[in-house]
Amino acid sequence: MSRARPHYFPDDTPEPVAQPYSAIDELLQLVSAWLKVAGGCFFATAVLAYFFPSVFTLFR
């Protein structure tokens, strides 16, 4: 019995198709873009907190 096609699989079952590397590359680009957005938001919050700390105490 082969690991690729166990005995209980019908003969017309297609072989699994691997994702192309471009799909992984797109995922990494998406993750990179979200990390850049998060970094920009963190930087903007840090600058705002440094120069205008009273903004963060408005809702107390």
PDB file of C-alpha atoms in Angstrom:
ATOM      1  CA  MET A   1       0.000   0.000   0.000  1.00  0.00           C
ATOM      2  CA  SER A   2       1.385   3.372  -1.005  1.00  0.00           C
ATOM      3  CA  ARG A   3       1.248   6.387   1.266  1.00  0.00           C
ATOM      4  CA  ALA A   4       0.356   8.600  -1.702  1.00  0.00           C
ATOM      5  CA  ARG A   5      -2.725   6.545  -2.635  1.00  0.00           C
ATOM      6  CA  PRO A   6      -4.122   4.314   0.121  1.00  0.00           C
ATOM      7  CA  HIS A   7      -6.121   1.283  -0.944  1.00  0.00           C
ATOM      8  CA  TYR A   8      -9.490   2.849  -0.096  1.00  0.00           C
ATOM      9  CA  PHE A   9      -9.041   5.724  -2.592  1.00  0.00           C
ATOM     10  CA  PRO A  10     -10.754   5.258  -5.943  1.00  0.00           C
ATOM     11  CA  ASP A  11      -8.474   5.072  -8.962  1.00  0.00           C
ATOM     12  CA  ASP A  12      -9.851   8.271 -10.493  1.00  0.00           C
ATOM     13  CA  THR A  13      -8.897  10.439  -7.485  1.00  0.00           C
ATOM     14  CA  PRO A  14      -6.677  13.254  -8.764  1.00  0.00           C
ATOM     15  CA  GLU A  15      -3.252  13.734  -7.282  1.00  0.00           C
ATOM     16  CA  PRO A  16      -2.963  16.648  -4.853  1.00  0.00           C
ATOM     17  CA  VAL A  17      -1.633  19.780  -6.504  1.00  0.00           C
ATOM     18  CA  ALA A  18       0.874  21.876  -4.605  1.00  0.00           C
ATOM     19  CA  GLN A  19       0.433  25.632  -4.396  1.00  0.00           C
ATOM     20  CA  PRO A  20       2.885  27.531  -6.575  1.00  0.00           C
ATOM     21  CA  TYR A  21       5.532  29.622  -4.871  1.00  0.00           C
ATOM     22  CA  SER A  22       3.782  32.759  -6.077  1.00  0.00           C
ATOM     23  CA  ALA A  23       0.928  32.038  -3.636  1.00  0.00           C
ATOM     24  CA  ILE A  24       3.371  31.901  -0.736  1.00  0.00           C
ATOM     25  CA  ASP A  25       5.076  35.037  -2.031  1.00  0.00           C
ATOM     26  CA  GLU A  26       1.731  36.862  -2.146  1.00  0.00           C
ATOM     27  CA  LEU A  27       1.010  35.806   1.427  1.00  0.00           C
ATOM     28  CA  LEU A  28       4.402  37.071   2.596  1.00  0.00           C
ATOM     29  CA  GLN A  29       3.841  40.378   0.797  1.00  0.00           C
ATOM     30  CA  LEU A  30       0.436  40.725   2.462  1.00  0.00           C
ATOM     31  CA  VAL A  31       1.914  40.007   5.903  1.00  0.00           C
ATOM     32  CA  SER A  32       4.713  42.482   5.201  1.00  0.00           C
ATOM     33  CA  ALA A  33       2.220  45.162   4.185  1.00  0.00           C
ATOM     34  CA  TRP A  34       0.155  44.671   7.361  1.00  0.00           C
ATOM     35  CA  LEU A  35       3.308  44.827   9.495  1.00  0.00           C
ATOM     36  CA  LYS A  36       4.262  48.108   7.813  1.00  0.00           C
ATOM     37  CA  VAL A  37       0.775  49.513   8.457  1.00  0.00           C
ATOM     38  CA  ALA A  38       0.941  48.426  12.100  1.00  0.00           C
ATOM     39  CA  GLY A  39       4.407  49.957  12.437  1.00  0.00           C
ATOM     40  CA  GLY A  40       3.175  53.222  10.954  1.00  0.00           C
ATOM     41  CA  CYS A  41       0.236  53.311  13.360  1.00  0.00           C
ATOM     42  CA  PHE A  42       2.539  52.596  16.294  1.00  0.00           C
ATOM     43  CA  PHE A  43       4.943  55.334  15.169  1.00  0.00           C
ATOM     44  CA  ALA A  44       2.092  57.843  14.755  1.00  0.00           C
ATOM     45  CA  THR A  45       0.764  56.969  18.220  1.00  0.00           C
ATOM     46  CA  ALA A  46       4.241  57.345  19.738  1.00  0.00           C
ATOM     47  CA  VAL A  47       4.751  60.757  18.096  1.00  0.00           C
ATOM     48  CA  LEU A  48       1.306  61.874  19.211  1.00  0.00           C
ATOM     49  CA  ALA A  49       1.983  60.698  22.772  1.00  0.00           C
ATOM     50  CA  TYR A  50       5.356  62.456  22.847  1.00  0.00           C
ATOM     51  CA  PHE A  51       4.272  65.822  21.451  1.00  0.00           C
ATOM     52  CA  PHE A  52       0.631  65.898  22.598  1.00  0.00           C
ATOM     53  CA  PRO A  53       0.282  63.740  25.730  1.00  0.00           C
ATOM     54  CA  SER A  54      -2.923  65.503  26.740  1.00  0.00           C
ATOM     55  CA  VAL A  55      -4.733  63.790  23.842  1.00  0.00           C
ATOM     56  CA  PHE A  56      -4.569  60.487  25.706  1.00  0.00           C
ATOM     57  CA  THR A  57      -6.139  61.929  28.877  1.00  0.00           C
ATOM     58  CA  LEU A  58      -9.219  63.472  27.239  1.00  0.00           C
ATOM     59  CA  PHE A  59     -11.599  60.657  28.177  1.00  0.00           C
ATOM     60  CA  ARG A  60     -10.735  60.235  31.843  1.00  0.00           C
TER      61      ARG A  60
END
